[in-house]
mmCIF file of C-alpha atoms and ligand atoms in Angstrom:
data_model
loop_
_atom_site.group_PDB
_atom_site.id
_atom_site.type_symbol
_atom_site.label_atom_id
_atom_site.label_comp_id
_atom_site.label_asym_id
_atom_site.label_seq_id
_atom_site.Cartn_x
_atom_site.Cartn_y
_atom_site.Cartn_z
ATOM 1 C CA MET A 1 -28.924 11.757 26.689
ATOM 2 C CA GLU A 2 -28.482 10.364 30.062
ATOM 3 C CA ASP A 3 -31.496 10.880 32.291
ATOM 4 C CA LYS A 4 -30.253 14.100 34.522
ATOM 5 C CA GLN A 5 -29.979 15.695 31.280
ATOM 6 C CA ILE A 6 -33.239 14.490 30.126
ATOM 7 C CA LYS A 7 -34.492 15.723 33.268
ATOM 8 C CA ILE A 8 -32.349 18.924 33.165
ATOM 9 C CA SER A 9 -33.988 19.312 29.550
ATOM 10 C CA LYS A 10 -37.727 18.848 30.454
ATOM 11 C CA TYR A 11 -37.264 21.432 32.838
ATOM 12 C CA LEU A 12 -35.801 24.384 30.245
ATOM 13 C CA ALA A 13 -38.673 23.576 28.408
ATOM 14 C CA LYS A 14 -41.022 24.011 30.553
ATOM 15 C CA HIS A 15 -40.107 27.723 31.879
ATOM 16 C CA LEU A 16 -38.359 28.799 28.834
ATOM 17 C CA ARG A 17 -40.765 27.750 26.794
ATOM 18 C CA HIS A 18 -44.313 27.813 28.661
ATOM 19 C CA SER A 19 -44.347 29.308 32.186
ATOM 20 C CA PRO A 20 -40.698 32.028 32.972
ATOM 21 C CA ARG A 21 -43.385 33.460 35.307
ATOM 22 C CA ALA A 22 -44.136 30.497 37.915
ATOM 23 C CA ILE A 23 -40.137 30.753 38.882
ATOM 24 C CA GLY A 24 -40.388 34.021 38.189
ATOM 25 C CA LEU A 25 -38.976 34.280 35.596
ATOM 26 C CA THR A 26 -39.414 37.538 32.516
ATOM 27 C CA LEU A 27 -38.403 36.511 28.411
ATOM 28 C CA GLN A 28 -36.678 38.961 26.824
ATOM 29 C CA PRO A 29 -36.950 40.068 22.901
ATOM 30 C CA GLY A 30 -35.865 37.114 21.777
ATOM 31 C CA GLY A 31 -36.631 34.830 24.044
ATOM 32 C CA TRP A 32 -33.586 34.879 25.942
ATOM 33 C CA VAL A 33 -33.084 35.252 29.619
ATOM 34 C CA GLY A 34 -30.031 35.903 31.397
ATOM 35 C CA VAL A 35 -28.045 33.484 32.030
ATOM 36 C CA ASP A 36 -26.683 32.811 35.959
ATOM 37 C CA ALA A 37 -31.143 34.946 35.886
ATOM 38 C CA LEU A 38 -31.341 31.588 35.520
ATOM 39 C CA LEU A 39 -30.140 29.706 37.148
ATOM 40 C CA ALA A 40 -30.518 32.057 40.771
ATOM 41 C CA ALA A 41 -33.912 31.156 39.175
ATOM 42 C CA THR A 42 -33.372 27.053 39.129
ATOM 43 C CA ALA A 43 -32.018 27.703 43.191
ATOM 44 C CA ARG A 44 -34.829 28.800 44.058
ATOM 45 C CA ASN A 45 -37.173 26.756 43.246
ATOM 46 C CA GLY A 46 -35.558 23.788 44.129
ATOM 47 C CA PHE A 47 -34.192 22.263 41.231
ATOM 48 C CA PRO A 48 -30.788 23.715 41.881
ATOM 49 C CA LEU A 49 -28.265 23.612 38.906
ATOM 50 C CA THR A 50 -25.136 23.862 37.910
ATOM 51 C CA TYR A 51 -23.222 26.622 35.489
ATOM 52 C CA GLU A 52 -21.799 23.115 34.183
ATOM 53 C CA GLU A 53 -25.004 21.751 33.764
ATOM 54 C CA LEU A 54 -26.652 24.646 32.315
ATOM 55 C CA VAL A 55 -23.692 24.114 29.140
ATOM 56 C CA ASP A 56 -23.792 20.317 28.507
ATOM 57 C CA CYS A 57 -27.920 20.284 27.897
ATOM 58 C CA VAL A 58 -27.123 22.865 25.729
ATOM 59 C CA ALA A 59 -24.658 21.206 24.057
ATOM 60 C CA SER A 60 -26.191 17.540 24.212
ATOM 61 C CA ASP A 61 -30.010 18.171 24.195
ATOM 62 C CA ASN A 62 -30.490 15.765 21.522
ATOM 63 C CA LYS A 63 -33.126 17.724 19.714
ATOM 64 C CA GLN A 64 -30.763 21.677 20.083
ATOM 65 C CA ARG A 65 -33.835 22.845 21.717
ATOM 66 C CA TYR A 66 -31.355 25.431 23.448
ATOM 67 C CA SER A 67 -28.827 28.307 22.677
ATOM 68 C CA PHE A 68 -26.672 30.546 24.486
ATOM 69 C CA ASP A 69 -25.991 34.292 22.414
ATOM 70 C CA ILE A 70 -22.614 35.206 21.554
ATOM 71 C CA SER A 71 -21.357 36.454 24.324
ATOM 72 C CA GLY A 72 -22.735 33.179 26.006
ATOM 73 C CA GLU A 73 -24.813 35.533 28.529
ATOM 74 C CA MET A 74 -28.587 35.236 27.387
ATOM 75 C CA ILE A 75 -29.933 31.029 26.993
ATOM 76 C CA ARG A 76 -33.186 30.625 25.145
ATOM 77 C CA ALA A 77 -34.884 27.859 23.997
ATOM 78 C CA ASN A 78 -34.826 28.141 19.910
ATOM 79 C CA GLN A 79 -38.914 27.423 18.684
ATOM 80 C CA GLY A 80 -42.111 25.715 20.960
ATOM 81 C CA HIS A 81 -42.869 28.613 22.498
ATOM 82 C CA SER A 82 -46.369 28.935 24.280
ATOM 83 C CA VAL A 83 -46.056 32.460 26.162
ATOM 84 C CA ALA A 84 -45.891 35.566 23.843
ATOM 85 C CA VAL A 85 -42.797 35.728 21.879
ATOM 86 C CA ASP A 86 -41.036 37.560 19.015
ATOM 87 C CA LEU A 87 -38.394 35.133 18.762
ATOM 88 C CA GLN A 88 -37.460 37.966 15.750
ATOM 89 C CA LEU A 89 -36.363 35.447 12.835
ATOM 90 C CA GLU A 90 -36.268 36.707 9.947
ATOM 91 C CA ALA A 91 -38.185 34.869 6.945
ATOM 92 C CA GLN A 92 -36.807 32.989 4.899
ATOM 93 C CA GLU A 93 -37.435 30.362 1.157
ATOM 94 C CA PRO A 94 -38.247 27.230 2.789
ATOM 95 C CA PRO A 95 -37.560 24.145 0.273
ATOM 96 C CA PRO A 96 -39.749 22.992 -2.269
ATOM 97 C CA LEU A 97 -41.108 19.867 0.203
ATOM 98 C CA LEU A 98 -41.544 20.173 3.883
ATOM 99 C CA PHE A 99 -43.116 17.062 5.790
ATOM 100 C CA HIS A 100 -45.414 17.036 9.097
ATOM 101 C CA GLY A 101 -45.825 13.841 11.074
ATOM 102 C CA THR A 102 -49.446 13.855 13.266
ATOM 103 C CA VAL A 103 -51.352 10.299 13.173
ATOM 104 C CA LYS A 104 -54.078 9.325 12.268
ATOM 105 C CA ARG A 105 -57.355 10.613 14.613
ATOM 106 C CA PHE A 106 -55.759 14.015 13.926
ATOM 107 C CA LEU A 107 -56.623 13.703 10.087
ATOM 108 C CA VAL A 108 -59.712 14.898 9.155
ATOM 109 C CA SER A 109 -59.964 18.432 10.545
ATOM 110 C CA ILE A 110 -56.308 18.520 8.769
ATOM 111 C CA GLN A 111 -58.562 18.236 5.895
ATOM 112 C CA GLU A 112 -60.796 20.763 7.081
ATOM 113 C CA PHE A 113 -59.079 23.190 8.659
ATOM 114 C CA GLY A 114 -55.564 23.064 7.286
ATOM 115 C CA LEU A 115 -52.852 22.415 9.741
ATOM 116 C CA VAL A 116 -53.241 25.105 12.507
ATOM 117 C CA ARG A 117 -50.533 26.344 15.050
ATOM 118 C CA GLY A 118 -53.162 25.762 18.305
ATOM 119 C CA LYS A 119 -50.978 26.230 21.162
ATOM 120 C CA ARG A 120 -47.955 26.677 19.874
ATOM 121 C CA HIS A 121 -47.478 29.859 17.843
ATOM 122 C CA HIS A 122 -46.165 28.315 14.894
ATOM 123 C CA VAL A 123 -47.231 24.996 13.089
ATOM 124 C CA HIS A 124 -43.768 22.599 12.684
ATOM 125 C CA LEU A 125 -42.407 21.437 10.030
ATOM 126 C CA SER A 126 -38.779 18.890 9.184
ATOM 127 C CA ARG A 127 -37.344 18.823 6.532
ATOM 128 C CA ASP A 128 -37.475 15.596 5.959
ATOM 129 C CA LEU A 129 -39.434 12.235 6.157
ATOM 130 C CA GLU A 130 -38.194 10.091 9.074
ATOM 131 C CA THR A 131 -38.200 12.960 11.259
ATOM 132 C CA ALA A 132 -41.234 14.142 10.389
ATOM 133 C CA ARG A 133 -42.533 10.410 11.161
ATOM 134 C CA LYS A 134 -40.271 10.728 15.008
ATOM 135 C CA VAL A 135 -42.779 14.002 15.781
ATOM 136 C CA GLY A 136 -45.879 12.414 14.292
ATOM 137 C CA SER A 137 -45.376 8.907 16.911
ATOM 138 C CA ARG A 138 -45.114 10.792 20.361
ATOM 139 C CA ARG A 139 -48.738 10.430 19.489
ATOM 140 C CA GLY A 140 -49.019 6.995 17.922
ATOM 141 C CA ALA A 141 -48.676 5.311 14.093
ATOM 142 C CA PRO A 142 -47.195 7.974 12.657
ATOM 143 C CA VAL A 143 -48.929 9.467 9.304
ATOM 144 C CA ILE A 144 -46.781 11.641 7.378
ATOM 145 C CA LEU A 145 -48.699 15.193 4.846
ATOM 146 C CA GLN A 146 -46.632 16.038 2.734
ATOM 147 C CA VAL A 147 -46.110 20.205 1.463
ATOM 148 C CA ASP A 148 -45.989 21.710 -1.000
ATOM 149 C CA SER A 149 -43.707 24.798 0.549
ATOM 150 C CA ARG A 150 -42.691 26.035 -3.048
ATOM 151 C CA GLN A 151 -45.918 26.475 -3.228
ATOM 152 C CA MET A 152 -46.814 28.453 -0.591
ATOM 153 C CA HIS A 153 -43.591 30.465 -0.244
ATOM 154 C CA GLN A 154 -44.914 31.950 -4.081
ATOM 155 C CA ASP A 155 -48.598 32.876 -2.918
ATOM 156 C CA ARG A 156 -46.555 35.345 -0.235
ATOM 157 C CA HIS A 157 -46.818 32.667 2.885
ATOM 158 C CA PRO A 158 -43.960 33.545 4.824
ATOM 159 C CA PHE A 159 -40.746 30.884 6.393
ATOM 160 C CA TYR A 160 -38.953 30.850 9.450
ATOM 161 C CA CYS A 161 -35.686 28.251 9.697
ATOM 162 C CA SER A 162 -35.048 28.070 13.726
ATOM 163 C CA ALA A 163 -32.100 27.679 15.359
ATOM 164 C CA ASN A 164 -32.100 24.162 15.567
ATOM 165 C CA GLY A 165 -33.375 23.579 11.088
ATOM 166 C CA VAL A 166 -36.780 23.363 12.180
ATOM 167 C CA TRP A 167 -39.717 24.730 10.047
ATOM 168 C CA LEU A 168 -42.001 26.666 10.696
ATOM 169 C CA THR A 169 -45.322 28.814 9.304
ATOM 170 C CA ASP A 170 -47.763 30.611 10.659
ATOM 171 C CA THR A 171 -50.882 28.086 8.878
ATOM 172 C CA VAL A 172 -50.557 25.590 6.389
ATOM 173 C CA PRO A 173 -54.376 25.786 4.429
ATOM 174 C CA PRO A 174 -55.144 22.424 3.184
ATOM 175 C CA GLN A 175 -54.138 22.808 -0.395
ATOM 176 C CA TYR A 176 -50.913 22.670 -0.088
ATOM 177 C CA LEU A 177 -50.985 19.326 1.769
ATOM 178 C CA THR A 178 -50.873 16.214 0.403
ATOM 179 C CA LEU A 179 -51.699 12.725 2.502
ATOM 180 C CA LEU A 180 -48.143 10.113 1.678
HETATM 181 C C1 LIG B 1 -51.797 18.304 14.730
HETATM 182 C C2 LIG B 1 -41.518 18.549 19.316
HETATM 183 C C3 LIG B 1 -56.500 18.646 13.636
HETATM 184 C C4 LIG B 1 -50.627 18.731 14.494
HETATM 185 C C5 LIG B 1 -41.927 18.308 17.977
HETATM 186 C C6 LIG B 1 -50.012 18.334 15.890
HETATM 187 C C7 LIG B 1 -41.163 18.789 17.529
HETATM 188 C C8 LIG B 1 -54.870 19.280 14.109
HETATM 189 C C9 LIG B 1 -50.796 18.668 17.064
HETATM 190 C C10 LIG B 1 -42.652 19.930 17.939
HETATM 191 C C11 LIG B 1 -54.826 20.453 13.330
HETATM 192 C C12 LIG B 1 -49.976 19.187 17.807
HETATM 193 C C13 LIG B 1 -44.179 20.410 17.215
HETATM 194 C C14 LIG B 1 -55.741 20.492 12.524
HETATM 195 C C15 LIG B 1 -52.652 20.360 13.377
HETATM 196 N N1 LIG B 1 -57.220 19.671 13.518
HETATM 197 N N2 LIG B 1 -54.840 18.891 14.402
HETATM 198 N N3 LIG B 1 -56.544 21.806 12.193
HETATM 199 N N4 LIG B 1 -53.534 20.942 12.793
HETATM 200 N N5 LIG B 1 -53.050 19.452 13.961
HETATM 201 O O1 LIG B 1 -46.798 19.697 20.063
HETATM 202 O O2 LIG B 1 -45.818 19.343 15.336
HETATM 203 O O3 LIG B 1 -39.570 18.255 21.771
HETATM 204 O O4 LIG B 1 -48.471 21.406 18.604
HETATM 205 O O5 LIG B 1 -50.476 17.370 13.432
HETATM 206 O O6 LIG B 1 -41.002 17.239 17.412
HETATM 207 O O7 LIG B 1 -46.490 17.963 16.902
HETATM 208 O O8 LIG B 1 -40.635 20.143 21.809
HETATM 209 O O9 LIG B 1 -47.358 20.340 17.149
HETATM 210 O O10 LIG B 1 -50.153 16.393 15.590
HETATM 211 O O11 LIG B 1 -40.952 19.737 16.772
HETATM 212 O O12 LIG B 1 -39.463 20.293 20.859
HETATM 213 O O13 LIG B 1 -52.370 19.379 16.220
HETATM 214 O O14 LIG B 1 -42.706 19.451 19.225
HETATM 215 O O15 LIG B 1 -40.808 19.173 19.627
HETATM 216 O O16 LIG B 1 -49.311 18.411 18.176
HETATM 217 O O17 LIG B 1 -44.466 19.056 17.292
HETATM 218 P P1 LIG B 1 -47.517 20.442 18.590
HETATM 219 P P2 LIG B 1 -46.086 18.999 16.508
HETATM 220 P P3 LIG B 1 -40.090 19.897 21.340
#
């Protein structure tokens, strides 16, 4: 991604996940906002975006963070929200193992409380080790926890998969975690 696109992606993350009201937007059910409303809001708030820039950002975002709806008139962040929003995801069976990248300093607390969602709506889990490593390395030397998602599923913990392939769940109690 180019610098300008990274800036646009960060701006969208901020306002489609965390603070829509700061630019006068309200997320609709599913986390959607009108494309026209978003473009108008960016212009009003000193970060004018063209429709083409928005389309480019959605298409080329390195983690496919945003989607248009089927009509192309609405846009949303696929996951990662801190504002109250119902993403209308359906619970589904996860792969038997999932991974979570974090850092050593959180391990004592994670071993006691399990993985908790903090400010986000869900705990975020990765399908592969490489992605988990990248997520962990945002904070330092990554450590990887393996999640026994097969057992969690059998024990009726719901799992959701976002449009960009991130597995989401409410909490991962410590007994399902193995430090790799
Ligand atoms: C840790 C980025 C102490 C957890 C990434 C993590 C991902 C605990 C941090 C997505 C804990 C939360 C999500 C406990 C969990 N005690 N620490 N009991 N339970 N933690 O950013 O998973 O660029 O909310 O290990 O790539 O790091 O935003 O979650 O280190 O996909 O699209 O608390 O965010 O994607 O941090 O990252 P986060 P995350 P985007």
